[in-house]
Amino acid sequence: EPKAACYAFTNATIVKDASSTLNNATLVIKDGKITAVGTNVSIPPDAVIIDCKGKYIYPSFVDAYADYGIAAPQRSAGGFNFNAPAQLTSNQKGAYGWNQAIRTDVQGVRIFTADNTKGKALRDVGFGSVLTHQRDGIARGTGVFVTLADDKDNKAVLKEKASAHYSFSKGTSTQSYPGSLMGSIALLRQTYLDAQWYKNNPLSEGVNLSLRFWNEHQNLPQIFEANDKWAVVRADKIGDEFGVQYIMKAG
């Protein structure tokens, strides 16, 4: 039995529907149902008031960290051979960076396919839209904001590039480096430094799409999959070093 049956979320920016957004608005929930939304809402005397200044409320946007509609990446076939030479350079063809765990060229919107079976299961428990991306690599490219509607892929996409994603895991990369957490941290920090250098279009580098995309993604919400408290601390220190405020996916 819940201790309080009534809640009022005040001073929020509330996205009421696709065409109307309310500023400094209040949302009242009573016994698990929304009873009022607006800027002139009377707050019930028994309500627990939660100040949402600076925060947003979206309808049915529950999961900001999903991989809905995006296939799990597969590692290339072939078992591990202890006697095989180490793969020191990237096997990604094209004008990309030297390490294939930096996957800034991946765009969630390009690999998204609506999945009505999974979508219906989520809709049935109240989810209406999700932020989805491919969980692979240290830099994972961009996430796409989609509805869970039973509709064509192009109709489901609400925002093509909604977020940029990072982790300490190199994922499906078959390259030998990085082989440790220390290496992953070093690669992340080096990529920040390389990307700052690349902004000046150094002729010696030519075209580096990995660094170009990295720079283009810096104005998006930066989401870091940390998973435990020490990884959160480590990621936050990297963010502080380069002036980035990560949104942490914790454990």
PDB file of N, CA and C in Angstrom, residues 54-141:
ATOM      1  N   GLY A  54      13.414  22.993 -13.787  1.00  0.00           N
ATOM      2  CA  GLY A  54      14.526  22.573 -14.638  1.00  0.00           C
ATOM      3  C   GLY A  54      14.364  21.186 -15.231  1.00  0.00           C
ATOM      4  N   LYS A  55      13.257  20.516 -14.909  1.00  0.00           N
ATOM      5  CA  LYS A  55      13.052  19.156 -15.407  1.00  0.00           C
ATOM      6  C   LYS A  55      11.879  19.091 -16.392  1.00  0.00           C
ATOM      7  N   TYR A  56      11.872  18.028 -17.191  1.00  0.00           N
ATOM      8  CA  TYR A  56      10.846  17.823 -18.210  1.00  0.00           C
ATOM      9  C   TYR A  56      10.008  16.596 -17.872  1.00  0.00           C
ATOM     10  N   ILE A  57       8.732  16.643 -18.232  1.00  0.00           N
ATOM     11  CA  ILE A  57       7.863  15.472 -18.131  1.00  0.00           C
ATOM     12  C   ILE A  57       7.283  15.204 -19.520  1.00  0.00           C
ATOM     13  N   TYR A  58       7.507  13.972 -20.001  1.00  0.00           N
ATOM     14  CA  TYR A  58       7.002  13.561 -21.315  1.00  0.00           C
ATOM     15  C   TYR A  58       5.948  12.473 -21.134  1.00  0.00           C
ATOM     16  N   PRO A  59       4.969  12.424 -22.007  1.00  0.00           N
ATOM     17  CA  PRO A  59       3.993  11.339 -21.908  1.00  0.00           C
ATOM     18  C   PRO A  59       4.606  10.010 -22.364  1.00  0.00           C
ATOM     19  N   SER A  60       4.616   9.031 -21.498  1.00  0.00           N
ATOM     20  CA  SER A  60       4.992   7.639 -21.791  1.00  0.00           C
ATOM     21  C   SER A  60       6.431   7.462 -22.268  1.00  0.00           C
ATOM     22  N   PHE A  61       7.291   8.477 -22.046  1.00  0.00           N
ATOM     23  CA  PHE A  61       8.717   8.329 -22.375  1.00  0.00           C
ATOM     24  C   PHE A  61       9.394   7.790 -21.118  1.00  0.00           C
ATOM     25  N   VAL A  62       9.420   6.459 -20.998  1.00  0.00           N
ATOM     26  CA  VAL A  62       9.872   5.821 -19.771  1.00  0.00           C
ATOM     27  C   VAL A  62      11.337   5.398 -19.883  1.00  0.00           C
ATOM     28  N   ASP A  63      11.718   4.840 -21.030  1.00  0.00           N
ATOM     29  CA  ASP A  63      13.038   4.219 -21.153  1.00  0.00           C
ATOM     30  C   ASP A  63      13.970   5.087 -21.996  1.00  0.00           C
ATOM     31  N   ALA A  64      14.915   5.733 -21.319  1.00  0.00           N
ATOM     32  CA  ALA A  64      15.895   6.579 -22.008  1.00  0.00           C
ATOM     33  C   ALA A  64      17.162   5.801 -22.354  1.00  0.00           C
ATOM     34  N   TYR A  65      17.146   4.477 -22.090  1.00  0.00           N
ATOM     35  CA  TYR A  65      18.333   3.669 -22.377  1.00  0.00           C
ATOM     36  C   TYR A  65      17.887   2.310 -22.889  1.00  0.00           C
ATOM     37  N   ALA A  66      17.580   2.250 -24.183  1.00  0.00           N
ATOM     38  CA  ALA A  66      17.036   1.027 -24.773  1.00  0.00           C
ATOM     39  C   ALA A  66      17.844   0.630 -26.008  1.00  0.00           C
ATOM     40  N   ASP A  67      17.621  -0.621 -26.464  1.00  0.00           N
ATOM     41  CA  ASP A  67      18.138  -1.009 -27.778  1.00  0.00           C
ATOM     42  C   ASP A  67      17.001  -1.579 -28.631  1.00  0.00           C
ATOM     43  N   TYR A  68      15.772  -1.132 -28.324  1.00  0.00           N
ATOM     44  CA  TYR A  68      14.593  -1.558 -29.088  1.00  0.00           C
ATOM     45  C   TYR A  68      14.784  -1.293 -30.579  1.00  0.00           C
ATOM     46  N   GLY A  69      14.482  -2.292 -31.402  1.00  0.00           N
ATOM     47  CA  GLY A  69      14.515  -2.124 -32.855  1.00  0.00           C
ATOM     48  C   GLY A  69      15.898  -2.090 -33.462  1.00  0.00           C
ATOM     49  N   ILE A  70      16.928  -2.319 -32.639  1.00  0.00           N
ATOM     50  CA  ILE A  70      18.308  -2.298 -33.140  1.00  0.00           C
ATOM     51  C   ILE A  70      18.958  -3.637 -32.796  1.00  0.00           C
ATOM     52  N   ALA A  71      19.394  -4.346 -33.812  1.00  0.00           N
ATOM     53  CA  ALA A  71      19.931  -5.691 -33.616  1.00  0.00           C
ATOM     54  C   ALA A  71      21.200  -5.647 -32.773  1.00  0.00           C
ATOM     55  N   ALA A  72      21.333  -6.642 -31.901  1.00  0.00           N
ATOM     56  CA  ALA A  72      22.558  -6.752 -31.104  1.00  0.00           C
ATOM     57  C   ALA A  72      23.727  -7.016 -32.045  1.00  0.00           C
ATOM     58  N   PRO A  73      24.837  -6.294 -31.878  1.00  0.00           N
ATOM     59  CA  PRO A  73      25.976  -6.484 -32.786  1.00  0.00           C
ATOM     60  C   PRO A  73      26.580  -7.872 -32.605  1.00  0.00           C
ATOM     61  N   GLN A  74      27.080  -8.433 -33.702  1.00  0.00           N
ATOM     62  CA  GLN A  74      27.685  -9.760 -33.671  1.00  0.00           C
ATOM     63  C   GLN A  74      29.184  -9.645 -33.904  1.00  0.00           C
ATOM     64  N   ARG A  75      29.948 -10.386 -33.108  1.00  0.00           N
ATOM     65  CA  ARG A  75      31.385 -10.435 -33.325  1.00  0.00           C
ATOM     66  C   ARG A  75      31.659 -11.298 -34.546  1.00  0.00           C
ATOM     67  N   SER A  76      32.688 -10.966 -35.320  1.00  0.00           N
ATOM     68  CA  SER A  76      32.983 -11.731 -36.532  1.00  0.00           C
ATOM     69  C   SER A  76      33.275 -13.181 -36.160  1.00  0.00           C
ATOM     70  N   ALA A  77      32.901 -14.092 -37.070  1.00  0.00           N
ATOM     71  CA  ALA A  77      33.003 -15.530 -36.794  1.00  0.00           C
ATOM     72  C   ALA A  77      34.454 -15.955 -36.602  1.00  0.00           C
ATOM     73  N   GLY A  78      34.626 -17.118 -35.965  1.00  0.00           N
ATOM     74  CA  GLY A  78      35.973 -17.649 -35.742  1.00  0.00           C
ATOM     75  C   GLY A  78      36.346 -17.561 -34.287  1.00  0.00           C
ATOM     76  N   GLY A  79      36.765 -18.682 -33.720  1.00  0.00           N
ATOM     77  CA  GLY A  79      37.124 -18.706 -32.315  1.00  0.00           C
ATOM     78  C   GLY A  79      38.464 -18.044 -32.057  1.00  0.00           C
ATOM     79  N   PHE A  80      38.770 -17.866 -30.782  1.00  0.00           N
ATOM     80  CA  PHE A  80      40.034 -17.235 -30.403  1.00  0.00           C
ATOM     81  C   PHE A  80      41.195 -18.194 -30.641  1.00  0.00           C
ATOM     82  N   ASN A  81      42.209 -17.700 -31.315  1.00  0.00           N
ATOM     83  CA  ASN A  81      43.410 -18.499 -31.583  1.00  0.00           C
ATOM     84  C   ASN A  81      44.582 -17.863 -30.851  1.00  0.00           C
ATOM     85  N   PHE A  82      45.055 -18.554 -29.816  1.00  0.00           N
ATOM     86  CA  PHE A  82      46.113 -17.991 -28.973  1.00  0.00           C
ATOM     87  C   PHE A  82      47.394 -17.719 -29.765  1.00  0.00           C
ATOM     88  N   ASN A  83      47.620 -18.518 -30.825  1.00  0.00           N
ATOM     89  CA  ASN A  83      48.864 -18.391 -31.594  1.00  0.00           C
ATOM     90  C   ASN A  83      48.761 -17.379 -32.736  1.00  0.00           C
ATOM     91  N   ALA A  84      47.554 -16.873 -32.978  1.00  0.00           N
ATOM     92  CA  ALA A  84      47.393 -15.915 -34.078  1.00  0.00           C
ATOM     93  C   ALA A  84      48.044 -14.587 -33.712  1.00  0.00           C
ATOM     94  N   PRO A  85      48.578 -13.860 -34.706  1.00  0.00           N
ATOM     95  CA  PRO A  85      49.164 -12.555 -34.406  1.00  0.00           C
ATOM     96  C   PRO A  85      48.094 -11.578 -33.913  1.00  0.00           C
ATOM     97  N   ALA A  86      48.480 -10.676 -32.998  1.00  0.00           N
ATOM     98  CA  ALA A  86      47.548  -9.678 -32.476  1.00  0.00           C
ATOM     99  C   ALA A  86      47.107  -8.741 -33.588  1.00  0.00           C
ATOM    100  N   GLN A  87      45.835  -8.363 -33.575  1.00  0.00           N
ATOM    101  CA  GLN A  87      45.326  -7.384 -34.551  1.00  0.00           C
ATOM    102  C   GLN A  87      45.592  -5.986 -34.001  1.00  0.00           C
ATOM    103  N   LEU A  88      46.602  -5.322 -34.533  1.00  0.00           N
ATOM    104  CA  LEU A  88      47.045  -4.045 -33.979  1.00  0.00           C
ATOM    105  C   LEU A  88      46.312  -2.853 -34.583  1.00  0.00           C
ATOM    106  N   THR A  89      45.840  -2.981 -35.811  1.00  0.00           N
ATOM    107  CA  THR A  89      45.162  -1.859 -36.465  1.00  0.00           C
ATOM    108  C   THR A  89      43.705  -2.220 -36.745  1.00  0.00           C
ATOM    109  N   SER A  90      42.913  -1.194 -37.000  1.00  0.00           N
ATOM    110  CA  SER A  90      41.490  -1.392 -37.262  1.00  0.00           C
ATOM    111  C   SER A  90      41.290  -2.144 -38.572  1.00  0.00           C
ATOM    112  N   ASN A  91      40.272  -3.017 -38.604  1.00  0.00           N
ATOM    113  CA  ASN A  91      39.943  -3.675 -39.875  1.00  0.00           C
ATOM    114  C   ASN A  91      38.737  -3.019 -40.540  1.00  0.00           C
ATOM    115  N   GLN A  92      38.329  -1.837 -40.068  1.00  0.00           N
ATOM    116  CA  GLN A  92      37.231  -1.103 -40.696  1.00  0.00           C
ATOM    117  C   GLN A  92      37.758  -0.375 -41.924  1.00  0.00           C
ATOM    118  N   LYS A  93      37.156  -0.656 -43.059  1.00  0.00           N
ATOM    119  CA  LYS A  93      37.588  -0.016 -44.302  1.00  0.00           C
ATOM    120  C   LYS A  93      37.011   1.391 -44.389  1.00  0.00           C
ATOM    121  N   GLY A  94      37.797   2.328 -44.916  1.00  0.00           N
ATOM    122  CA  GLY A  94      37.301   3.686 -45.090  1.00  0.00           C
ATOM    123  C   GLY A  94      38.147   4.699 -44.351  1.00  0.00           C
ATOM    124  N   ALA A  95      37.749   5.962 -44.465  1.00  0.00           N
ATOM    125  CA  ALA A  95      38.537   7.064 -43.899  1.00  0.00           C
ATOM    126  C   ALA A  95      38.189   7.260 -42.424  1.00  0.00           C
ATOM    127  N   TYR A  96      38.402   6.194 -41.638  1.00  0.00           N
ATOM    128  CA  TYR A  96      38.038   6.224 -40.220  1.00  0.00           C
ATOM    129  C   TYR A  96      39.292   6.243 -39.354  1.00  0.00           C
ATOM    130  N   GLY A  97      39.083   6.381 -38.047  1.00  0.00           N
ATOM    131  CA  GLY A  97      40.198   6.443 -37.111  1.00  0.00           C
ATOM    132  C   GLY A  97      40.895   5.106 -36.948  1.00  0.00           C
ATOM    133  N   TRP A  98      41.912   5.095 -36.110  1.00  0.00           N
ATOM    134  CA  TRP A  98      42.790   3.930 -35.996  1.00  0.00           C
ATOM    135  C   TRP A  98      42.247   2.839 -35.096  1.00  0.00           C
ATOM    136  N   ASN A  99      41.206   3.141 -34.279  1.00  0.00           N
ATOM    137  CA  ASN A  99      40.711   2.125 -33.349  1.00  0.00           C
ATOM    138  C   ASN A  99      39.233   1.851 -33.588  1.00  0.00           C
ATOM    139  N   GLN A 100      38.900   0.611 -33.835  1.00  0.00           N
ATOM    140  CA  GLN A 100      37.538   0.268 -34.243  1.00  0.00           C
ATOM    141  C   GLN A 100      36.549   0.204 -33.087  1.00  0.00           C
ATOM    142  N   ALA A 101      37.005   0.458 -31.843  1.00  0.00           N
ATOM    143  CA  ALA A 101      36.054   0.586 -30.725  1.00  0.00           C
ATOM    144  C   ALA A 101      35.463   1.991 -30.665  1.00  0.00           C
ATOM    145  N   ILE A 102      36.025   2.920 -31.440  1.00  0.00           N
ATOM    146  CA  ILE A 102      35.464   4.274 -31.565  1.00  0.00           C
ATOM    147  C   ILE A 102      34.529   4.251 -32.764  1.00  0.00           C
ATOM    148  N   ARG A 103      33.247   4.030 -32.474  1.00  0.00           N
ATOM    149  CA  ARG A 103      32.258   3.746 -33.525  1.00  0.00           C
ATOM    150  C   ARG A 103      31.310   4.945 -33.725  1.00  0.00           C
ATOM    151  N   THR A 104      31.901   6.124 -33.864  1.00  0.00           N
ATOM    152  CA  THR A 104      31.083   7.331 -33.974  1.00  0.00           C
ATOM    153  C   THR A 104      30.293   7.387 -35.283  1.00  0.00           C
ATOM    154  N   ASP A 105      30.656   6.534 -36.256  1.00  0.00           N
ATOM    155  CA  ASP A 105      29.937   6.527 -37.535  1.00  0.00           C
ATOM    156  C   ASP A 105      28.591   5.803 -37.444  1.00  0.00           C
ATOM    157  N   VAL A 106      28.352   5.090 -36.336  1.00  0.00           N
ATOM    158  CA  VAL A 106      27.088   4.346 -36.190  1.00  0.00           C
ATOM    159  C   VAL A 106      25.958   5.326 -35.872  1.00  0.00           C
ATOM    160  N   GLN A 107      24.898   5.271 -36.664  1.00  0.00           N
ATOM    161  CA  GLN A 107      23.713   6.095 -36.408  1.00  0.00           C
ATOM    162  C   GLN A 107      22.540   5.167 -36.132  1.00  0.00           C
ATOM    163  N   GLY A 108      21.975   5.300 -34.938  1.00  0.00           N
ATOM    164  CA  GLY A 108      20.845   4.451 -34.584  1.00  0.00           C
ATOM    165  C   GLY A 108      19.721   4.505 -35.606  1.00  0.00           C
ATOM    166  N   VAL A 109      19.472   5.690 -36.175  1.00  0.00           N
ATOM    167  CA  VAL A 109      18.360   5.847 -37.117  1.00  0.00           C
ATOM    168  C   VAL A 109      18.576   5.017 -38.386  1.00  0.00           C
ATOM    169  N   ARG A 110      19.825   4.745 -38.733  1.00  0.00           N
ATOM    170  CA  ARG A 110      20.111   3.998 -39.964  1.00  0.00           C
ATOM    171  C   ARG A 110      19.942   2.491 -39.792  1.00  0.00           C
ATOM    172  N   ILE A 111      20.002   2.023 -38.547  1.00  0.00           N
ATOM    173  CA  ILE A 111      19.908   0.577 -38.323  1.00  0.00           C
ATOM    174  C   ILE A 111      18.644   0.202 -37.549  1.00  0.00           C
ATOM    175  N   PHE A 112      17.762   1.178 -37.352  1.00  0.00           N
ATOM    176  CA  PHE A 112      16.520   0.938 -36.609  1.00  0.00           C
ATOM    177  C   PHE A 112      15.471   0.272 -37.488  1.00  0.00           C
ATOM    178  N   THR A 113      14.812  -0.752 -36.938  1.00  0.00           N
ATOM    179  CA  THR A 113      13.667  -1.400 -37.573  1.00  0.00           C
ATOM    180  C   THR A 113      12.610  -1.625 -36.510  1.00  0.00           C
ATOM    181  N   ALA A 114      11.414  -1.110 -36.736  1.00  0.00           N
ATOM    182  CA  ALA A 114      10.336  -1.268 -35.757  1.00  0.00           C
ATOM    183  C   ALA A 114      10.026  -2.751 -35.539  1.00  0.00           C
ATOM    184  N   ASP A 115       9.701  -3.097 -34.312  1.00  0.00           N
ATOM    185  CA  ASP A 115       9.435  -4.491 -33.936  1.00  0.00           C
ATOM    186  C   ASP A 115       8.129  -4.519 -33.162  1.00  0.00           C
ATOM    187  N   ASN A 116       7.016  -4.815 -33.850  1.00  0.00           N
ATOM    188  CA  ASN A 116       5.718  -4.660 -33.188  1.00  0.00           C
ATOM    189  C   ASN A 116       5.496  -5.657 -32.062  1.00  0.00           C
ATOM    190  N   THR A 117       6.108  -6.835 -32.128  1.00  0.00           N
ATOM    191  CA  THR A 117       5.937  -7.808 -31.049  1.00  0.00           C
ATOM    192  C   THR A 117       6.500  -7.243 -29.746  1.00  0.00           C
ATOM    193  N   LYS A 118       7.740  -6.726 -29.809  1.00  0.00           N
ATOM    194  CA  LYS A 118       8.347  -6.121 -28.625  1.00  0.00           C
ATOM    195  C   LYS A 118       7.650  -4.811 -28.276  1.00  0.00           C
ATOM    196  N   GLY A 119       7.278  -4.058 -29.299  1.00  0.00           N
ATOM    197  CA  GLY A 119       6.611  -2.777 -29.076  1.00  0.00           C
ATOM    198  C   GLY A 119       5.293  -2.943 -28.344  1.00  0.00           C
ATOM    199  N   LYS A 120       4.513  -3.967 -28.725  1.00  0.00           N
ATOM    200  CA  LYS A 120       3.218  -4.188 -28.074  1.00  0.00           C
ATOM    201  C   LYS A 120       3.405  -4.550 -26.601  1.00  0.00           C
ATOM    202  N   ALA A 121       4.398  -5.398 -26.316  1.00  0.00           N
ATOM    203  CA  ALA A 121       4.651  -5.781 -24.919  1.00  0.00           C
ATOM    204  C   ALA A 121       4.994  -4.559 -24.074  1.00  0.00           C
ATOM    205  N   LEU A 122       5.748  -3.623 -24.636  1.00  0.00           N
ATOM    206  CA  LEU A 122       6.102  -2.399 -23.919  1.00  0.00           C
ATOM    207  C   LEU A 122       4.897  -1.464 -23.798  1.00  0.00           C
ATOM    208  N   ARG A 123       4.129  -1.344 -24.895  1.00  0.00           N
ATOM    209  CA  ARG A 123       2.925  -0.488 -24.847  1.00  0.00           C
ATOM    210  C   ARG A 123       1.946  -0.982 -23.794  1.00  0.00           C
ATOM    211  N   ASP A 124       1.823  -2.289 -23.667  1.00  0.00           N
ATOM    212  CA  ASP A 124       0.859  -2.862 -22.727  1.00  0.00           C
ATOM    213  C   ASP A 124       1.153  -2.496 -21.280  1.00  0.00           C
ATOM    214  N   VAL A 125       2.419  -2.161 -20.974  1.00  0.00           N
ATOM    215  CA  VAL A 125       2.753  -1.758 -19.595  1.00  0.00           C
ATOM    216  C   VAL A 125       2.983  -0.244 -19.492  1.00  0.00           C
ATOM    217  N   GLY A 126       2.578   0.494 -20.543  1.00  0.00           N
ATOM    218  CA  GLY A 126       2.563   1.948 -20.442  1.00  0.00           C
ATOM    219  C   GLY A 126       3.701   2.691 -21.115  1.00  0.00           C
ATOM    220  N   PHE A 127       4.605   1.978 -21.788  1.00  0.00           N
ATOM    221  CA  PHE A 127       5.691   2.644 -22.497  1.00  0.00           C
ATOM    222  C   PHE A 127       5.174   3.098 -23.859  1.00  0.00           C
ATOM    223  N   GLY A 128       5.481   4.325 -24.248  1.00  0.00           N
ATOM    224  CA  GLY A 128       5.025   4.826 -25.547  1.00  0.00           C
ATOM    225  C   GLY A 128       6.140   5.187 -26.497  1.00  0.00           C
ATOM    226  N   SER A 129       7.325   5.509 -25.927  1.00  0.00           N
ATOM    227  CA  SER A 129       8.467   5.884 -26.772  1.00  0.00           C
ATOM    228  C   SER A 129       9.744   5.575 -26.005  1.00  0.00           C
ATOM    229  N   VAL A 130      10.825   5.376 -26.743  1.00  0.00           N
ATOM    230  CA  VAL A 130      12.107   5.028 -26.124  1.00  0.00           C
ATOM    231  C   VAL A 130      13.247   5.721 -26.862  1.00  0.00           C
ATOM    232  N   LEU A 131      14.360   5.896 -26.149  1.00  0.00           N
ATOM    233  CA  LEU A 131      15.609   6.326 -26.774  1.00  0.00           C
ATOM    234  C   LEU A 131      16.436   5.063 -26.971  1.00  0.00           C
ATOM    235  N   THR A 132      16.749   4.742 -28.223  1.00  0.00           N
ATOM    236  CA  THR A 132      17.390   3.463 -28.525  1.00  0.00           C
ATOM    237  C   THR A 132      18.698   3.669 -29.285  1.00  0.00           C
ATOM    238  N   HIS A 133      19.662   2.784 -29.021  1.00  0.00           N
ATOM    239  CA  HIS A 133      20.966   2.881 -29.688  1.00  0.00           C
ATOM    240  C   HIS A 133      21.618   1.500 -29.714  1.00  0.00           C
ATOM    241  N   GLN A 134      22.705   1.387 -30.468  1.00  0.00           N
ATOM    242  CA  GLN A 134      23.433   0.117 -30.511  1.00  0.00           C
ATOM    243  C   GLN A 134      24.489   0.092 -29.410  1.00  0.00           C
ATOM    244  N   ARG A 135      24.389  -0.894 -28.535  1.00  0.00           N
ATOM    245  CA  ARG A 135      25.283  -0.981 -27.379  1.00  0.00           C
ATOM    246  C   ARG A 135      26.557  -1.720 -27.771  1.00  0.00           C
ATOM    247  N   ASP A 136      27.444  -1.011 -28.448  1.00  0.00           N
ATOM    248  CA  ASP A 136      28.674  -1.657 -28.898  1.00  0.00           C
ATOM    249  C   ASP A 136      29.795  -0.641 -29.006  1.00  0.00           C
ATOM    250  N   GLY A 137      30.845  -0.851 -28.225  1.00  0.00           N
ATOM    251  CA  GLY A 137      32.020  -0.026 -28.364  1.00  0.00           C
ATOM    252  C   GLY A 137      32.189   0.987 -27.253  1.00  0.00           C
ATOM    253  N   ILE A 138      33.304   1.699 -27.311  1.00  0.00           N
ATOM    254  CA  ILE A 138      33.633   2.728 -26.330  1.00  0.00           C
ATOM    255  C   ILE A 138      32.929   4.031 -26.687  1.00  0.00           C
ATOM    256  N   ALA A 139      32.955   4.402 -27.964  1.00  0.00           N
ATOM    257  CA  ALA A 139      32.066   5.457 -28.474  1.00  0.00           C
ATOM    258  C   ALA A 139      31.090   4.758 -29.411  1.00  0.00           C
ATOM    259  N   ARG A 140      29.805   4.947 -29.168  1.00  0.00           N
ATOM    260  CA  ARG A 140      28.794   4.101 -29.807  1.00  0.00           C
ATOM    261  C   ARG A 140      27.945   4.828 -30.845  1.00  0.00           C
ATOM    262  N   GLY A 141      28.344   6.031 -31.208  1.00  0.00           N
ATOM    263  CA  GLY A 141      27.560   6.766 -32.186  1.00  0.00           C
ATOM    264  C   GLY A 141      26.321   7.391 -31.569  1.00  0.00           C
TER     265      GLY A 141
END
